[in-house]
Structures are given as C-alpha cells and as structure tokens.
CSV table of C-alpha atoms in Angstrom, one decimal:
chain,number,residue,atom,x,y,z
A,1,MET,CA,-19.7,-14.3,-7.7
A,2,THR,CA,-21.4,-11.2,-6.7
A,3,GLU,CA,-19.2,-9.5,-3.9
A,4,ARG,CA,-21.0,-7.9,-0.8
A,5,ALA,CA,-18.9,-4.7,0.0
A,6,PRO,CA,-17.8,-4.7,3.5
A,7,SER,CA,-19.6,-2.4,5.9
A,8,TYR,CA,-17.7,0.2,8.0
A,9,SER,CA,-18.6,2.2,11.1
A,10,ASP,CA,-18.7,5.8,11.7
A,11,GLN,CA,-17.1,5.5,15.0
A,12,GLU,CA,-14.2,7.7,15.8
A,13,PRO,CA,-11.0,6.1,15.9
A,14,GLY,CA,-9.4,5.7,19.3
A,15,PRO,CA,-6.4,7.6,20.5
A,16,ARG,CA,-3.6,5.2,19.6
A,17,ASP,CA,-4.9,5.8,16.0
A,18,ASP,CA,-3.4,9.2,16.1
A,19,TYR,CA,-4.9,10.3,12.7
A,20,LEU,CA,-4.3,13.8,13.7
A,21,GLY,CA,-0.7,13.5,14.3
A,22,SER,CA,-0.6,11.5,11.0
A,23,LEU,CA,-2.1,14.4,9.1
A,24,ARG,CA,0.4,16.9,10.7
A,25,ARG,CA,3.1,14.9,9.6
A,26,SER,CA,1.7,14.7,6.1
A,27,ARG,CA,1.3,18.5,5.8
A,28,LEU,CA,4.8,19.0,7.2
A,29,ASN,CA,6.5,16.4,5.1
A,30,ARG,CA,4.9,17.8,1.9
A,31,THR,CA,6.1,21.3,2.5
A,32,ARG,CA,9.4,21.0,4.5
A,33,ASP,CA,12.5,22.8,3.4
A,34,ASP,CA,14.5,19.7,3.5
A,35,ARG,CA,12.3,17.7,1.2
A,36,PRO,CA,14.7,16.2,-1.4
A,37,PRO,CA,14.3,15.7,-5.1
A,38,VAL,CA,16.3,12.6,-4.7
A,39,PHE,CA,16.5,10.3,-1.8
A,40,HIS,CA,18.5,7.2,-0.6
A,41,LEU,CA,16.9,4.0,0.4
A,42,ALA,CA,17.5,0.3,0.2
A,43,GLY,CA,21.0,0.9,-1.2
A,44,ARG,CA,19.8,3.0,-4.1
A,45,GLU,CA,18.8,6.4,-5.1
A,46,TRP,CA,15.2,7.3,-5.9
A,47,ASP,CA,13.5,10.4,-7.6
A,48,LEU,CA,10.7,12.0,-5.4
A,49,LEU,CA,8.1,14.3,-6.9
A,50,ALA,CA,6.4,17.1,-4.9
A,51,SER,CA,3.1,15.7,-3.9
A,52,VAL,CA,4.1,11.9,-3.4
A,53,PHE,CA,4.6,10.3,0.1
A,54,PRO,CA,8.2,10.7,1.1
A,55,PRO,CA,9.8,7.4,2.0
A,56,VAL,CA,12.8,9.4,3.3
A,57,PHE,CA,10.8,10.8,6.2
A,58,SER,CA,9.3,7.4,7.2
A,59,PRO,CA,10.8,3.9,8.0
A,60,SER,CA,7.7,2.2,6.8
A,61,THR,CA,8.9,1.5,3.2
A,62,GLN,CA,12.0,0.1,4.2
A,63,ALA,CA,10.5,-1.9,7.0
A,64,LEU,CA,8.2,-3.5,4.7
A,65,LEU,CA,10.4,-4.2,1.8
A,66,GLU,CA,12.7,-6.2,4.3
A,67,LEU,CA,9.7,-8.4,5.1
A,68,LEU,CA,8.7,-9.2,1.3
A,69,ASP,CA,9.9,-12.1,-0.7
A,70,PHE,CA,9.3,-11.4,-4.4
A,71,PRO,CA,8.4,-14.0,-6.9
A,72,VAL,CA,11.5,-14.4,-9.1
A,73,GLY,CA,10.4,-15.0,-12.6
A,74,GLY,CA,6.7,-14.1,-11.6
A,75,SER,CA,4.2,-11.2,-11.6
A,76,VAL,CA,3.6,-8.5,-9.1
A,77,LEU,CA,0.7,-5.9,-8.5
A,78,GLU,CA,1.8,-3.1,-6.1
A,79,MET,CA,-1.2,-1.0,-5.2
A,80,GLY,CA,-0.4,2.5,-3.8
A,81,CYS,CA,3.0,2.3,-5.3
A,82,GLY,CA,3.9,5.8,-4.2
A,83,ALA,CA,7.5,6.7,-5.6
A,84,GLY,CA,7.8,3.2,-6.6
A,85,VAL,CA,10.4,1.7,-4.3
A,86,ILE,CA,8.6,-1.6,-3.8
A,87,ALA,CA,7.6,-2.1,-7.5
A,88,VAL,CA,11.1,-1.3,-8.9
A,89,SER,CA,12.6,-3.3,-6.3
A,90,ALA,CA,10.5,-6.4,-7.4
A,91,ALA,CA,11.8,-5.9,-11.0
A,92,LEU,CA,15.2,-5.6,-10.0
A,93,ALA,CA,14.8,-8.8,-7.9
A,94,GLY,CA,13.8,-10.7,-11.0
A,95,CYS,CA,10.3,-10.5,-11.3
A,96,ALA,CA,9.3,-10.6,-15.0
A,97,ARG,CA,6.1,-8.3,-15.0
A,98,VAL,CA,5.3,-5.6,-12.3
A,99,VAL,CA,2.3,-3.3,-12.5
A,100,ALA,CA,2.3,-0.3,-10.2
A,101,THR,CA,-0.8,1.7,-9.4
A,102,ASP,CA,-1.7,4.5,-7.3
A,103,VAL,CA,-4.8,6.9,-6.9
A,104,ASN,CA,-2.3,9.9,-7.2
A,105,PRO,CA,-1.2,10.5,-10.8
A,106,ALA,CA,2.1,12.0,-9.6
A,107,ALA,CA,2.8,8.9,-7.8
A,108,ALA,CA,2.3,6.7,-11.0
A,109,ARG,CA,4.6,9.2,-12.7
A,110,ASN,CA,7.1,9.0,-10.0
A,111,ALA,CA,7.2,5.2,-10.1
A,112,GLU,CA,7.6,5.4,-13.8
A,113,LEU,CA,10.6,7.8,-13.3
A,114,ASN,CA,12.3,5.5,-11.0
A,115,ALA,CA,11.7,2.5,-13.1
A,116,GLN,CA,13.5,4.4,-15.9
A,117,ARG,CA,16.4,5.4,-13.5
A,118,HIS,CA,17.1,1.8,-12.6
A,119,GLY,CA,16.8,0.4,-16.1
A,120,VAL,CA,13.4,-1.6,-15.6
A,121,ALA,CA,11.0,0.4,-17.4
A,122,ASP,CA,10.4,-2.6,-19.9
A,123,ARG,CA,9.0,-4.7,-16.8
A,124,VAL,CA,7.3,-2.0,-14.7
A,125,HIS,CA,4.0,-0.6,-16.0
A,126,CYS,CA,2.8,2.2,-14.0
A,127,VAL,CA,-1.1,3.6,-14.1
A,128,SER,CA,-3.1,5.6,-12.0
A,129,GLY,CA,-6.6,4.9,-10.7
A,130,ASP,CA,-8.7,3.9,-7.6
A,131,LEU,CA,-7.5,0.5,-6.3
A,132,PHE,CA,-8.1,-2.0,-9.0
A,133,GLU,CA,-9.9,0.0,-11.3
A,134,PRO,CA,-7.0,0.8,-13.9
A,135,LEU,CA,-6.4,-3.1,-14.4
A,136,HIS,CA,-8.1,-5.4,-17.0
A,137,PRO,CA,-10.9,-7.3,-15.5
A,138,GLU,CA,-8.8,-10.6,-16.2
A,139,ASP,CA,-5.5,-9.4,-14.7
A,140,THR,CA,-3.9,-11.7,-12.0
A,141,PHE,CA,-0.7,-11.9,-10.3
A,142,ASP,CA,1.7,-14.1,-8.4
A,143,LEU,CA,1.9,-11.5,-5.6
A,144,VAL,CA,-0.5,-8.6,-5.0
A,145,PHE,CA,0.7,-6.0,-2.3
A,146,TRP,CA,-0.4,-2.8,-0.8
A,147,HIS,CA,1.5,-0.7,1.8
A,148,SER,CA,-1.7,0.6,3.1
A,149,ASN,CA,-2.5,4.1,4.6
A,150,PHE,CA,-3.1,2.1,7.8
A,151,VAL,CA,-4.0,5.0,10.1
A,152,LEU,CA,-7.8,5.1,10.6
A,153,ALA,CA,-9.5,8.4,10.3
A,154,PRO,CA,-13.2,9.6,10.8
A,155,THR,CA,-15.2,8.3,8.0
A,156,ALA,CA,-16.7,12.0,7.3
A,157,MET,CA,-13.3,13.4,6.5
A,158,ASP,CA,-13.8,14.6,2.9
A,159,ASP,CA,-11.1,17.4,2.6
A,160,LEU,CA,-8.0,15.4,2.4
A,161,ASN,CA,-5.6,15.7,-0.4
A,162,MET,CA,-3.7,13.0,-2.2
A,163,HIS,CA,-0.8,13.5,-0.1
A,164,ASP,CA,-2.8,13.0,3.2
A,165,LEU,CA,-4.5,9.9,1.9
A,166,ALA,CA,-1.2,8.3,1.8
A,167,TYR,CA,-1.1,8.7,5.6
A,168,VAL,CA,-4.8,8.1,6.8
A,169,ASP,CA,-7.8,6.1,5.5
A,170,PRO,CA,-11.2,7.7,6.5
A,171,GLY,CA,-13.6,4.8,7.6
A,172,TYR,CA,-11.0,2.4,6.2
A,173,ARG,CA,-12.8,2.7,2.9
A,174,ALA,CA,-9.8,1.9,0.8
A,175,HIS,CA,-9.1,-1.1,3.1
A,176,CYS,CA,-12.7,-2.3,2.6
A,177,GLY,CA,-12.2,-2.2,-1.3
A,178,TYR,CA,-8.7,-4.0,-1.0
A,179,LEU,CA,-10.1,-6.7,1.2
A,180,ALA,CA,-12.9,-7.4,-1.0
A,181,GLN,CA,-11.0,-7.4,-4.3
A,182,ALA,CA,-7.5,-8.6,-3.7
A,183,PRO,CA,-7.9,-12.3,-3.2
A,184,ASP,CA,-9.6,-12.4,-6.8
A,185,ARG,CA,-6.5,-10.7,-8.2
A,186,VAL,CA,-4.2,-13.6,-7.1
A,187,ARG,CA,-3.4,-16.4,-9.7
A,188,GLU,CA,-3.3,-20.0,-8.5
A,189,GLY,CA,-0.5,-20.4,-6.1
A,190,GLY,CA,0.0,-16.8,-5.6
A,191,VAL,CA,-0.7,-14.5,-2.5
A,192,ALA,CA,-2.4,-11.3,-1.6
A,193,LEU,CA,-0.5,-9.4,1.1
A,194,LEU,CA,-1.1,-6.1,3.0
A,195,GLY,CA,1.5,-4.0,4.5
A,196,PHE,CA,0.1,-2.9,7.9
A,197,SER,CA,1.5,-1.5,11.3
A,198,SER,CA,0.6,-1.4,15.1
A,199,ARG,CA,-0.7,2.1,14.3
A,200,GLY,CA,-3.4,0.8,12.5
A,201,ASP,CA,-6.6,-1.0,13.9
A,202,LEU,CA,-5.9,-4.7,13.2
A,203,SER,CA,-9.1,-5.9,15.1
A,204,ARG,CA,-11.3,-3.5,12.9
A,205,LEU,CA,-9.6,-4.7,9.8
A,206,ARG,CA,-10.0,-8.3,10.7
A,207,SER,CA,-14.0,-7.4,11.3
A,208,LEU,CA,-14.1,-5.9,7.8
A,209,ALA,CA,-12.3,-8.9,6.4
A,210,ALA,CA,-14.8,-11.3,8.0
A,211,ASP,CA,-17.6,-9.2,6.3
A,212,VAL,CA,-16.4,-10.5,2.9
A,213,ASP,CA,-15.2,-13.9,4.0
A,214,VAL,CA,-11.4,-13.2,4.0
A,215,GLU,CA,-8.9,-14.4,6.8
A,216,VAL,CA,-6.3,-12.2,7.8
A,217,ASP,CA,-3.0,-13.9,9.1
A,218,VAL,CA,0.3,-12.2,10.4
A,219,LEU,CA,3.1,-13.5,8.2
A,220,GLY,CA,5.9,-11.4,9.8
A,221,THR,CA,6.7,-8.3,11.9
A,222,ASN,CA,9.4,-5.6,11.9
A,223,PRO,CA,9.6,-3.5,14.9
A,224,VAL,CA,11.1,0.1,14.4
A,225,GLN,CA,11.8,2.9,16.8
A,226,GLU,CA,10.0,6.0,15.7
A,227,ARG,CA,10.3,9.1,17.9
A,228,ASP,CA,9.2,8.1,21.4
A,229,THR,CA,7.7,4.8,20.6
A,230,VAL,CA,8.4,1.4,18.8
A,231,VAL,CA,6.1,0.8,15.7
A,232,GLU,CA,5.7,-2.7,14.7
A,233,TYR,CA,5.3,-3.0,10.9
A,234,GLN,CA,3.4,-6.2,9.9
A,235,LEU,CA,3.1,-8.2,6.7
A,236,LEU,CA,-0.4,-9.5,6.6
A,237,ARG,CA,-1.7,-12.5,4.3
A,238,LEU,CA,-5.2,-12.4,3.0
A,239,ARG,CA,-7.0,-15.6,2.3
A,240,SER,CA,-10.4,-16.2,0.9
A,241,GLY,CA,-12.5,-18.5,3.2
A,242,SER,CA,-14.6,-19.7,0.2
A,243,PRO,CA,-13.4,-20.7,-3.3
A,244,ARG,CA,-13.0,-17.8,-5.6
A,245,SER,CA,-12.9,-17.7,-9.4
A,246,THR,CA,-9.5,-18.5,-10.8
A,247,ARG,CA,-7.9,-17.1,-14.0
A,248,PRO,CA,-4.8,-18.3,-15.7
A,249,GLY,CA,-2.6,-15.1,-15.4
A,250,SER,CA,-2.2,-11.4,-16.3
A,251,THR,CA,-2.9,-10.2,-19.5
A,252,TRP,CA,-0.2,-7.6,-19.5
C-alpha cells in the first residue's frame, strides 16, 4: 500500500499551546544547577544524561506510565524513549522484547544505561534514528507507544536542538509521520498508542489522522496539577480505517 503523507498547516498555534513556554522550560531544564545525574521515578532510580529530556522535572512520564498496560510475554516498541523509563518498565513488567528508539543518540544511550542498571539489557534493544527509520522493514510489535512532544510549534522553526524537540513539534511533523506509520508496525491483535496531553491540539491531531485514514480514540486520562493549572495526560489509540498489511511479528 502506498501511504499518502498527511498535510499540515503553517498556521501559528493558539495561545493555549504555549510553545514559547515549553521552549523556555526546555532550556531551563537542560542547564539548571539541580539537574541530577540520577533521579527517582516509579519506585526506581534512573540515570540521566546531560542532553536528554528530564522526567524528574515533568510529571508526564509518570502520568502516562500509570495509564499503560504492557503485554506480558509480548513485544513493545517505544518511540522517543528519552531516558528509557517506559521501555525499561515494560521489560521489568515481563515483556519479552522491547525496542527503544529516539532521534537523539544521547537518549538511546541513556535508555541503554538504564536497561543495564535494572538488569534487562538482554531484552531492551536501544537504537537512534528518526521515527521508524532504525527498524527492519518487517518489524512489528504487540504494543507501539510514543510519549509525544505534544506541544505544537510553528512549522518554520528550524533552530531547535534535540532537547527542545522533546518538548515541542514544529507543524506536528513528527506526529504526521507517527500517524502514517504506527498502525503498520502493529502485529495482529496488537495496538498503537500515543501519549498526548491537553496542552496539545487534539483537533489538529485528529484532522491529520483523518488524512491517512486513521481514527484516534481516547483510552484513558490522568489529570495532574502543574504549576497553576491542571494538565490532562491522555492515552490515545490509533486505528486504521482500512485494512493494512499484516506481518507475523518482530525480527528482533
């Protein structure tokens, strides 16, 4: 099947998207004096490298982890793994195969360190590349998940570093790629999920999904008080509206 890439608008995001605030937080959190080399989350300690998104300064990773059910004995692909908390947690929960990918090479290395720290390096394979690029063409999984950079930024922003791109997505370009490809990476009986938030633009996301014949359902929400507001973290399910090619399973 030939995929048609979703279109995306150059329209500036609305005030609620707060991409400038997200970029300020990115730059503060990358350089602040109290940024730790090791942090505590979900009852465990984790290594944190210098240029990787710090879950210790945001409740998003914990909030989405609480919404996830891992396929015990099955396979998991985590896109945008960051420090590897979710990928490693999947292995610790009993998943037999976990692939963790990130466009930031430091994040892939960070996830690898945390897999070693928690004794699951034999089940967690960490690679770096853009979206599904590092995978074998035939790789499929029981669960495909991405804790997305859900804040919409203007399309023309081209001066963002790897740390910034963990916070915002210019023109929802990365989301377009994930929507178009994630359903094809799910084996029969599996599911493609997206970790999103009320700080993202769900209506824009649904419009982009419709461009590639993908339906978006909200499976669960987790409201969290952040600064002066409540942010609702959302677990979204992506379902293709038309039959896709099926493959027997992962080659890794």
